[in-house]
Tab-separated table of N, CA and C in Angstrom:
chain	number	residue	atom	x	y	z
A	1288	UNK	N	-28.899	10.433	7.893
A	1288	UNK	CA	-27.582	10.110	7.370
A	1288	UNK	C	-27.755	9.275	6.107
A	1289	UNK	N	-26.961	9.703	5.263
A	1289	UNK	CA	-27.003	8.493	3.878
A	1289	UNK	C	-26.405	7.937	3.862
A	1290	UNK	N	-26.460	6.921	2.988
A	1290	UNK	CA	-26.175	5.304	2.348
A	1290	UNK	C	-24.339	5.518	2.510
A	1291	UNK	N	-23.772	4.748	2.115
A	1291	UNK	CA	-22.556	4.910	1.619
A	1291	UNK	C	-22.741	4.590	0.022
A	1292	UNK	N	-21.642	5.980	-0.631
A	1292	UNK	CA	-21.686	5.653	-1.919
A	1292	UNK	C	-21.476	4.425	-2.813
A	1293	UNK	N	-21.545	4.214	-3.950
A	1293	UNK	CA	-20.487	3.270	-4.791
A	1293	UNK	C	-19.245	3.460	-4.408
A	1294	UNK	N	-18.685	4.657	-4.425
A	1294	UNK	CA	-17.368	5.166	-4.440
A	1294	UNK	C	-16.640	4.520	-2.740
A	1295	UNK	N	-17.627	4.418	-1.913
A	1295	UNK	CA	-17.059	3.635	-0.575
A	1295	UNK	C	-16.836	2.731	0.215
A	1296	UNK	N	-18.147	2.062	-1.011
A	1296	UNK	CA	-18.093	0.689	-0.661
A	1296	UNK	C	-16.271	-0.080	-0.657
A	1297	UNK	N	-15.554	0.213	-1.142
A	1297	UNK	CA	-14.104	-0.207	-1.389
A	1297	UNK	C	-13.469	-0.321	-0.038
A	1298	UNK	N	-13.877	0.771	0.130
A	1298	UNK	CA	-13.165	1.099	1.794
A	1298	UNK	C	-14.029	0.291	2.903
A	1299	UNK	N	-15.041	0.071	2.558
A	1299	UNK	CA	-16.430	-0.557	3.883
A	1299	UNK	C	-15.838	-2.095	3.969
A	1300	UNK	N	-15.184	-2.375	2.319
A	1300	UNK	CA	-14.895	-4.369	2.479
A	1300	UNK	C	-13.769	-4.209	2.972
A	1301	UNK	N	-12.691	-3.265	2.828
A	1301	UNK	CA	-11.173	-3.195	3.489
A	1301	UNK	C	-10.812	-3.260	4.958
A	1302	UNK	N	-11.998	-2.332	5.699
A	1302	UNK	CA	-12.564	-2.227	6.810
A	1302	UNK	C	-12.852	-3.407	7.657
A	1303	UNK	N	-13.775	-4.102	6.697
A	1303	UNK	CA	-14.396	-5.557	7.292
A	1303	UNK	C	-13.545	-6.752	7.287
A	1304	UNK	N	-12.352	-6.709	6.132
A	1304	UNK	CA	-11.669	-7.844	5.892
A	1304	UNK	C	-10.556	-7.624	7.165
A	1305	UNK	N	-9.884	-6.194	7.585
A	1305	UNK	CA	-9.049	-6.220	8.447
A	1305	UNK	C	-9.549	-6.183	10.026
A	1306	UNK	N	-11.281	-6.205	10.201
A	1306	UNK	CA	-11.727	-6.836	11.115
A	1306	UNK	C	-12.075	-8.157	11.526
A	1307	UNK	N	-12.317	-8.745	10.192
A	1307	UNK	CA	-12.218	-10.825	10.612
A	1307	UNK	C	-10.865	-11.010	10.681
A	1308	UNK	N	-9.864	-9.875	9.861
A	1308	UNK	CA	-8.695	-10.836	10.373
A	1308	UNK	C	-7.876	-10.712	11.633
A	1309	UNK	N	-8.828	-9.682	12.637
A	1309	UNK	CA	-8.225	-9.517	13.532
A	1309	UNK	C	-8.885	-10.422	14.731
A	1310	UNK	N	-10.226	-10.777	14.300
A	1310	UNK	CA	-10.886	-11.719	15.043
A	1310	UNK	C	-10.293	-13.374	15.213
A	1311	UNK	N	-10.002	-13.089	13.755
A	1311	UNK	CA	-9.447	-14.675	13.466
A	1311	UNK	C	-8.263	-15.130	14.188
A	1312	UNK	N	-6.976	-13.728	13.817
A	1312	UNK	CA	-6.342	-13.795	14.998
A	1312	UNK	C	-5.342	-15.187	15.224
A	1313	UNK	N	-5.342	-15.629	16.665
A	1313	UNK	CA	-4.403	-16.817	16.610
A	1313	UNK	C	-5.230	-18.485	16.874
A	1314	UNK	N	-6.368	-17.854	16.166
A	1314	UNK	CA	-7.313	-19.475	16.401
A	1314	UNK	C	-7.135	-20.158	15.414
A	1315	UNK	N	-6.973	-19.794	14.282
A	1315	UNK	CA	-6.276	-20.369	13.027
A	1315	UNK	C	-5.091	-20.951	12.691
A	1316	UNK	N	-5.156	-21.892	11.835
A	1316	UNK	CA	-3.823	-22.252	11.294
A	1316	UNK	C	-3.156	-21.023	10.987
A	1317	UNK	N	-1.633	-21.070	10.403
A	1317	UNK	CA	-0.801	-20.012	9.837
A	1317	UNK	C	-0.799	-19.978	8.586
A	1318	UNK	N	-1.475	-21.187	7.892
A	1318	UNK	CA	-2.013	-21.122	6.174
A	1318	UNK	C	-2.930	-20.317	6.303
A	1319	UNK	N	-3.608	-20.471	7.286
A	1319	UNK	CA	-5.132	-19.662	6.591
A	1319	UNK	C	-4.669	-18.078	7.611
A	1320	UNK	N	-3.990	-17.848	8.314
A	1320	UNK	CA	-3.635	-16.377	8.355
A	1320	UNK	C	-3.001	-15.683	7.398
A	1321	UNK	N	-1.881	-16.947	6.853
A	1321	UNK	CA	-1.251	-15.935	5.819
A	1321	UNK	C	-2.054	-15.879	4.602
A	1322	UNK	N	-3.222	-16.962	3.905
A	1322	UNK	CA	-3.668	-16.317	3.222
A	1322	UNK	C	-4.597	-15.025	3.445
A	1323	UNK	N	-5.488	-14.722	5.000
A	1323	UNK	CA	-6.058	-13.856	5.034
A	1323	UNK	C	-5.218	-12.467	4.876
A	1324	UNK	N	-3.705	-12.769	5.768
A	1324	UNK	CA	-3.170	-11.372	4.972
A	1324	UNK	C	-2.023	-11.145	3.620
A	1325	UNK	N	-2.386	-12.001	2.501
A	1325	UNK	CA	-2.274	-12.125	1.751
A	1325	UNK	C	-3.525	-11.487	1.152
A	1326	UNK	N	-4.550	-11.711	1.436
A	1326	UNK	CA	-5.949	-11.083	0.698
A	1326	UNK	C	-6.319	-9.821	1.406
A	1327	UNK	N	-5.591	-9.418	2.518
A	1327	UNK	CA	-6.007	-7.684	2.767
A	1327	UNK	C	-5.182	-7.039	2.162
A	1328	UNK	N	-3.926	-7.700	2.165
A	1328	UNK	CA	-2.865	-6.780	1.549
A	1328	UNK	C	-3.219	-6.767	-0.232
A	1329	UNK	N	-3.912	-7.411	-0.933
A	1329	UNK	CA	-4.466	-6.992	-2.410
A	1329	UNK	C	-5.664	-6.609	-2.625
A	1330	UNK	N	-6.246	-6.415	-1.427
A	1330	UNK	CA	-7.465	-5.608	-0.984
A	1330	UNK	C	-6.788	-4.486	-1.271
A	1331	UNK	N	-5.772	-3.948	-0.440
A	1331	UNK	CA	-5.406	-2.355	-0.067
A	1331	UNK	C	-5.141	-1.932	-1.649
A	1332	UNK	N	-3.825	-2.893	-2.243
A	1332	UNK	CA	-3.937	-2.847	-3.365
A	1332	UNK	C	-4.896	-2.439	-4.536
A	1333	UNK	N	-6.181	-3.200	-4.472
A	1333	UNK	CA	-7.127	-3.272	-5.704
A	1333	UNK	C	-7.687	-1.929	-5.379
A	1334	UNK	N	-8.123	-1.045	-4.107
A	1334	UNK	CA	-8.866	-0.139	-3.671
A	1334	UNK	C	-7.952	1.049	-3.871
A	1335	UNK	N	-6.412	1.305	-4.147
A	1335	UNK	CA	-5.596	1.955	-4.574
A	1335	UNK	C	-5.612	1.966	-5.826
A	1336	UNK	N	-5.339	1.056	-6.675
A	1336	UNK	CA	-5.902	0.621	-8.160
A	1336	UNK	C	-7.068	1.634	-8.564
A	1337	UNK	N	-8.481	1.231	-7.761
A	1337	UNK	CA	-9.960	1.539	-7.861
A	1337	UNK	C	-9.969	3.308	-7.718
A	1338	UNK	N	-9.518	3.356	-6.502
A	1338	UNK	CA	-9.054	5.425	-6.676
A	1338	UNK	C	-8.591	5.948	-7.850
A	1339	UNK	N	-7.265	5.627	-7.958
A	1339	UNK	CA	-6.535	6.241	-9.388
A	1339	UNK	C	-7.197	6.112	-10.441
A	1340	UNK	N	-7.782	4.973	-10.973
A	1340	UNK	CA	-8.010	4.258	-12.399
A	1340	UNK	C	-9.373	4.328	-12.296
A	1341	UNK	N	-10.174	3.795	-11.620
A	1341	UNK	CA	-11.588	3.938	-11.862
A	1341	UNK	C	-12.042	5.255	-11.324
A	1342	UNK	N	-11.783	5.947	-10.237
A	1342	UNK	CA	-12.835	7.229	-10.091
A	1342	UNK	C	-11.602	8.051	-10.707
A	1343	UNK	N	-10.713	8.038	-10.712
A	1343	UNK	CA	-10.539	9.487	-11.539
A	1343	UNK	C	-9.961	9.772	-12.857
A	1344	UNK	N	-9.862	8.107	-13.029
A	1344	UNK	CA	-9.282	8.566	-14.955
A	1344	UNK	C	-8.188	8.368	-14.688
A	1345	UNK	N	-7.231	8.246	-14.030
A	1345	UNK	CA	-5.763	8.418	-14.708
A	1345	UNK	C	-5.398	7.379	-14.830
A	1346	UNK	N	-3.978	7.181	-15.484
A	1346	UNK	CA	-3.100	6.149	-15.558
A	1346	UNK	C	-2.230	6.138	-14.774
A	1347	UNK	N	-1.923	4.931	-13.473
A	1347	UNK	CA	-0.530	5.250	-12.350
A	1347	UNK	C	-0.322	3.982	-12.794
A	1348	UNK	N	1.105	3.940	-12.967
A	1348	UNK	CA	2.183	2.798	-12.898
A	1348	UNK	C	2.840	2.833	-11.457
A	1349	UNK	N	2.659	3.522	-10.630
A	1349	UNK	CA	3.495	3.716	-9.752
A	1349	UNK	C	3.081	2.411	-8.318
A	1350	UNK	N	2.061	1.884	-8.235
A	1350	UNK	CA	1.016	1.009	-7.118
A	1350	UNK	C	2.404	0.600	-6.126
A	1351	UNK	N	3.201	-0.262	-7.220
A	1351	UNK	CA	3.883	-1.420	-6.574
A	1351	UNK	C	5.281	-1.017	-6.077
A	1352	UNK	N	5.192	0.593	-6.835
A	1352	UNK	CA	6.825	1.100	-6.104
A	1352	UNK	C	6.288	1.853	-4.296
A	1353	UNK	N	5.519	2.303	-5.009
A	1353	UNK	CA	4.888	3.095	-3.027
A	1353	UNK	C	4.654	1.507	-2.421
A	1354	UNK	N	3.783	0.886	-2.686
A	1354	UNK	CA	3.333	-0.721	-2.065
A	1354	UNK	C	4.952	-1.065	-1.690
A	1355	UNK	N	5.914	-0.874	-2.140
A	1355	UNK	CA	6.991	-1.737	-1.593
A	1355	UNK	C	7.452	-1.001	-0.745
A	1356	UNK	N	7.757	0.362	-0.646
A	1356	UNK	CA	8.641	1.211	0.187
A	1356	UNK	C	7.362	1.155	1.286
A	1357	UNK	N	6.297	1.022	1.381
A	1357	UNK	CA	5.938	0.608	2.741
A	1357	UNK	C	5.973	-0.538	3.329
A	1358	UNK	N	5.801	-1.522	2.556
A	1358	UNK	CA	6.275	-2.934	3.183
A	1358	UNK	C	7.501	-2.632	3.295
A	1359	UNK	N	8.635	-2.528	2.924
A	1359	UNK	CA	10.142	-2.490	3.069
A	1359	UNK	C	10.099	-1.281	4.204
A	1360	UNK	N	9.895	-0.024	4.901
A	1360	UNK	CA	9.499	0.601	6.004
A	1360	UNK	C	8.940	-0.627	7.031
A	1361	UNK	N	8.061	-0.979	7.139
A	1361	UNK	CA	7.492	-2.150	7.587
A	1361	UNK	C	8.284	-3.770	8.337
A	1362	UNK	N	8.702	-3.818	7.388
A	1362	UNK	CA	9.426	-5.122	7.458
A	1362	UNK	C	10.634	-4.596	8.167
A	1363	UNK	N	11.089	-4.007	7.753
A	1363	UNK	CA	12.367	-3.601	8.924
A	1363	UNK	C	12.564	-3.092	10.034
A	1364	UNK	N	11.319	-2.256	10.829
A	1364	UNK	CA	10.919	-1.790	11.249
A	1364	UNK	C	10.477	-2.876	12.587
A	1365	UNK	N	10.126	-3.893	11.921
A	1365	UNK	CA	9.472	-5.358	12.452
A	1365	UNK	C	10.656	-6.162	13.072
A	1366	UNK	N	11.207	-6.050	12.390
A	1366	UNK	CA	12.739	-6.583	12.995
A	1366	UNK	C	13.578	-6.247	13.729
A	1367	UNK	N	13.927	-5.179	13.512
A	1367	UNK	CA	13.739	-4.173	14.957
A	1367	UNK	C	13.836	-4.468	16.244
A	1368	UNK	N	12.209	-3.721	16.097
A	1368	UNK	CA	11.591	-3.451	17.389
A	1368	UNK	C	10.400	-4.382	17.119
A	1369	UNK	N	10.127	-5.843	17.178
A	1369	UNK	CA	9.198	-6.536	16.618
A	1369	UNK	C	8.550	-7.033	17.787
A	1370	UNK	N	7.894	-6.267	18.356
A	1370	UNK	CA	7.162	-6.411	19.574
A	1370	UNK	C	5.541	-6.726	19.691
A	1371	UNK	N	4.832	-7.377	20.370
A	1371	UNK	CA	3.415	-7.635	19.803
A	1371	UNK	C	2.632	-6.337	20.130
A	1372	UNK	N	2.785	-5.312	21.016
A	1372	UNK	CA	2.222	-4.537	21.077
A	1372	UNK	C	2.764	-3.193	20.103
A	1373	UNK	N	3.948	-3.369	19.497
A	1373	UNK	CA	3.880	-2.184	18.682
A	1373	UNK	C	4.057	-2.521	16.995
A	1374	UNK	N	3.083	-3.776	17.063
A	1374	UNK	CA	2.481	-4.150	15.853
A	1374	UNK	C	1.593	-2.717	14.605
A	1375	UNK	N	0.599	-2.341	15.046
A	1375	UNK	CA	-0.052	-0.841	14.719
A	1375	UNK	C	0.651	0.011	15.063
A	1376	UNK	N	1.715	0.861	15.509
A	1376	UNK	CA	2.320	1.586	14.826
A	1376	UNK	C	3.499	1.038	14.203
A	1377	UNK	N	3.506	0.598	13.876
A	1377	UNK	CA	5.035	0.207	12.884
A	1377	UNK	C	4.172	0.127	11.628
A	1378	UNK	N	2.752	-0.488	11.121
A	1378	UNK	CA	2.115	-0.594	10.481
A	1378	UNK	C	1.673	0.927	10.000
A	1379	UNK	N	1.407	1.353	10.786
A	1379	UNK	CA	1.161	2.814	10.292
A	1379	UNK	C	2.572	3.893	10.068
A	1380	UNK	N	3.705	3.411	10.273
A	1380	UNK	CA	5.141	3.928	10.236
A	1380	UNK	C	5.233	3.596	8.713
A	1381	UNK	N	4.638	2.385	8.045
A	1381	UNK	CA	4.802	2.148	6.632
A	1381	UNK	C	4.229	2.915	6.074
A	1382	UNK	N	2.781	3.085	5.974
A	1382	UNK	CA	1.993	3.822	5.694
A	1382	UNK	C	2.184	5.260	5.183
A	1383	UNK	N	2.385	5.800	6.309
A	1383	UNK	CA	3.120	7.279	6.192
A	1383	UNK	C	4.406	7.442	5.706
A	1384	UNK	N	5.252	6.319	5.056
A	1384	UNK	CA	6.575	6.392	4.808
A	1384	UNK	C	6.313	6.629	3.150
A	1385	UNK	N	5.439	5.400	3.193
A	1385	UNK	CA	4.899	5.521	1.474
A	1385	UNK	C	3.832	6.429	1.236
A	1386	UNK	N	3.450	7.027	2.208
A	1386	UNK	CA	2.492	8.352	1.588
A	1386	UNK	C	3.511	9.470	1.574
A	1387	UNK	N	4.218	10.046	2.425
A	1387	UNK	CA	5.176	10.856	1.880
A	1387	UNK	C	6.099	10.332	0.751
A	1388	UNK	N	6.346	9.927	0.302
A	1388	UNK	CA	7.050	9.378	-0.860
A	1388	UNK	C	6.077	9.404	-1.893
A	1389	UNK	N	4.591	9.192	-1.658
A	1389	UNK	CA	3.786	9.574	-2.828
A	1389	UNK	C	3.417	11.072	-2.999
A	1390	UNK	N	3.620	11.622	-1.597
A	1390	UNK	CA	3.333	13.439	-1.829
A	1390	UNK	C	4.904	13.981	-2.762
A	1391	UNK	N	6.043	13.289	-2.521
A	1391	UNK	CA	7.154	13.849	-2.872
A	1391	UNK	C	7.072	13.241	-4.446
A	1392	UNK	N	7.206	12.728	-4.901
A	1392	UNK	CA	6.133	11.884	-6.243
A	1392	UNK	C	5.304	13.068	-6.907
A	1393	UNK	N	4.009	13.128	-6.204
A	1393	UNK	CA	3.022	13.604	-6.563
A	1393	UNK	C	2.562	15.355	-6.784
A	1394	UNK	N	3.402	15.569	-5.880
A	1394	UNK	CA	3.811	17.325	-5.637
A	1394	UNK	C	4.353	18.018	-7.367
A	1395	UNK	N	5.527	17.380	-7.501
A	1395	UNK	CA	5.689	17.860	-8.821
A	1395	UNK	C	4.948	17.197	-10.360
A	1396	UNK	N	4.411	16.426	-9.962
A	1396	UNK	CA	3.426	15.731	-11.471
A	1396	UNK	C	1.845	16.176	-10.954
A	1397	UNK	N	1.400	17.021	-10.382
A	1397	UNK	CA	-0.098	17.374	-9.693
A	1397	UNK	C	-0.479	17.594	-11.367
A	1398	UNK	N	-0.210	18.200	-12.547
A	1398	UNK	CA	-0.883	18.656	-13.474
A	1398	UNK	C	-0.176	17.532	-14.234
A	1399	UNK	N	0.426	16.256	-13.768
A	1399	UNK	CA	0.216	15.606	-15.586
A	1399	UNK	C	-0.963	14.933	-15.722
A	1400	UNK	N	-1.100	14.207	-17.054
A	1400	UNK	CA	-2.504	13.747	-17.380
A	1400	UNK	C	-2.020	12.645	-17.838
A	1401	UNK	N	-3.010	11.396	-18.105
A	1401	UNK	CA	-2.579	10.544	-19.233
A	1401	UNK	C	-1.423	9.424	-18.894
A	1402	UNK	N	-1.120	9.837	-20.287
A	1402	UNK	CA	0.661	8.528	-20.748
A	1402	UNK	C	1.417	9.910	-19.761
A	1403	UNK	N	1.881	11.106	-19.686
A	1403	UNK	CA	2.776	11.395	-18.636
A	1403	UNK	C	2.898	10.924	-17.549
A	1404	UNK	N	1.522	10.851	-17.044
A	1404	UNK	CA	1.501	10.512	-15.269
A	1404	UNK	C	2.066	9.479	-15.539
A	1405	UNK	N	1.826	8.428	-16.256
A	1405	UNK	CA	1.860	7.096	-16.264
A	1405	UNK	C	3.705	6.657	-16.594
A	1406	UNK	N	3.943	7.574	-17.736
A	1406	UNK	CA	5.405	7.490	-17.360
A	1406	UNK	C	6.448	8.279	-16.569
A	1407	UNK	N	6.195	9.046	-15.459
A	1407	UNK	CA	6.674	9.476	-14.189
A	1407	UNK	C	6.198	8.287	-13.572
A	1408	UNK	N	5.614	7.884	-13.204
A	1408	UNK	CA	4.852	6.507	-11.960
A	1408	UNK	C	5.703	5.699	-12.698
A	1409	UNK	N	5.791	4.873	-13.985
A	1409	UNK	CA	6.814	3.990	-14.530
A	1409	UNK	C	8.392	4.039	-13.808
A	1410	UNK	N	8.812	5.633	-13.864
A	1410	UNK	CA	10.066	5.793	-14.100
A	1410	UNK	C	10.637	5.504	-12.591
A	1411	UNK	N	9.300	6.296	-11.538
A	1411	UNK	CA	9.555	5.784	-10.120
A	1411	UNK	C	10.247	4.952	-9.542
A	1412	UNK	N	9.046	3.688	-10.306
A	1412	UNK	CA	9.055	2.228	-9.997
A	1412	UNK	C	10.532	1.534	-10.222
A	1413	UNK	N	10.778	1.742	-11.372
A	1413	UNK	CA	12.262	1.368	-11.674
A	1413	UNK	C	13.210	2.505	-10.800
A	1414	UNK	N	13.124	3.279	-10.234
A	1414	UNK	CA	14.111	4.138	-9.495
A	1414	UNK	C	14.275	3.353	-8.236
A	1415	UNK	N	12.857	3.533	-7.615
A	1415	UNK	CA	12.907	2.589	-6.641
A	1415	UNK	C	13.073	0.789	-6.427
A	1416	UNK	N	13.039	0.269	-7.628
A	1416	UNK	CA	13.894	-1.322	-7.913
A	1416	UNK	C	15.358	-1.169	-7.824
A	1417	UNK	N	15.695	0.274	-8.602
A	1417	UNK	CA	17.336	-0.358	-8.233
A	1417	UNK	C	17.790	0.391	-7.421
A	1418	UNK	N	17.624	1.222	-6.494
A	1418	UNK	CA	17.872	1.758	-5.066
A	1418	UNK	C	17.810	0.470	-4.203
A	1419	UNK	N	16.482	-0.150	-3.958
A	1419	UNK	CA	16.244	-1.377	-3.373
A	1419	UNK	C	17.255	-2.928	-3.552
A	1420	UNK	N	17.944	-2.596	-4.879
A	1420	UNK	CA	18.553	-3.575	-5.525
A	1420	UNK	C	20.220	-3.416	-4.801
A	1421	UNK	N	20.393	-1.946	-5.371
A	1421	UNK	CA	22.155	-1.585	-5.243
A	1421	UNK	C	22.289	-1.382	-3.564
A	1422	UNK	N	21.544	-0.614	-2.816
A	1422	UNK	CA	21.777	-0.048	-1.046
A	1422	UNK	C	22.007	-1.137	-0.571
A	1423	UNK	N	23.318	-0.956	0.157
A	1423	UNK	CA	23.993	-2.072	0.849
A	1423	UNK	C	23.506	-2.170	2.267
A	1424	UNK	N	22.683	-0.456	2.434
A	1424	UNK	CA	22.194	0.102	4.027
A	1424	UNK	C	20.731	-0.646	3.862
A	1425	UNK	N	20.072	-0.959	2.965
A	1425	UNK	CA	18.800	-1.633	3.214
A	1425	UNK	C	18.739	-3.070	2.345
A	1426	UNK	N	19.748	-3.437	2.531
A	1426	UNK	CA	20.060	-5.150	2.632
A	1426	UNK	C	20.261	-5.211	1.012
A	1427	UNK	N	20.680	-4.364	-0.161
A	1427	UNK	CA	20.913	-4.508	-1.228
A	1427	UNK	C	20.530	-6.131	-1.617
């Protein structure tokens, strides 16, 4: 079996950081939990960043509009039904909320390149700020 690439190492520290922080758990203060998930959550970030921009060249503006419609999936979701055992799937309910929203995104821009991609992902972002802003159904 081989090494893990350059290209995976991204995913191997994402891996490891959301395993100390599950170790860490409730032995910790709530400063030092929320900074640990404060630092996975710009983990997920930087390694989303690292896909688009470093291995394949393009330009996405889009990070922080998908990043929100899964926290906002997430967070409400939490409130809910905010139960300790259905912590992981509600987490993965975000996930898949903002990956379909990036296939519905991504489906019709598959061939732009460049400053296009980059201003479709722009135009997103602001679509999804003032949807998030004006909807009275998701707490406007």
């Amino acid at each position: 079996m081989r090494a893990f690439a350059k290209e995976q190492l991204p995913v191997l520290w994402t891996l490891l950081a959301a395993l100390a922080l599950g170790f860490v758990g409730n032995s910790t203060s709530l400063y030092i939990q929320q900074l640990l998930i404060l630092a996975g959550i710009n983990i997920l970030l930087a390694n989303g960043l690292n896909l688009i921009s470093g291995i394949t060249g393009q330009l996405s503006l889009g990070h922080a509009g998908f990043m929100s419609v899964g926290a906002y999936v997430s967070a409400s979701l939490s409130l809910r039904f905010g139960q300790p055992g259905l912590f992981l799937p509600i987490l993965l309910a975000g996930g898949i909320a903002a990956g379909l929203l990036g296939a519905l995104v991504g489906l019709p821009t598959l061939r732009l390149k460049g400053d296009y991609l980059a201003i479709v992902t722009l135009g997103f972002n602001e679509v999804i700020r003032v949807v998030f802003l004006n909807l009275e159904a998701i707490g406007g």
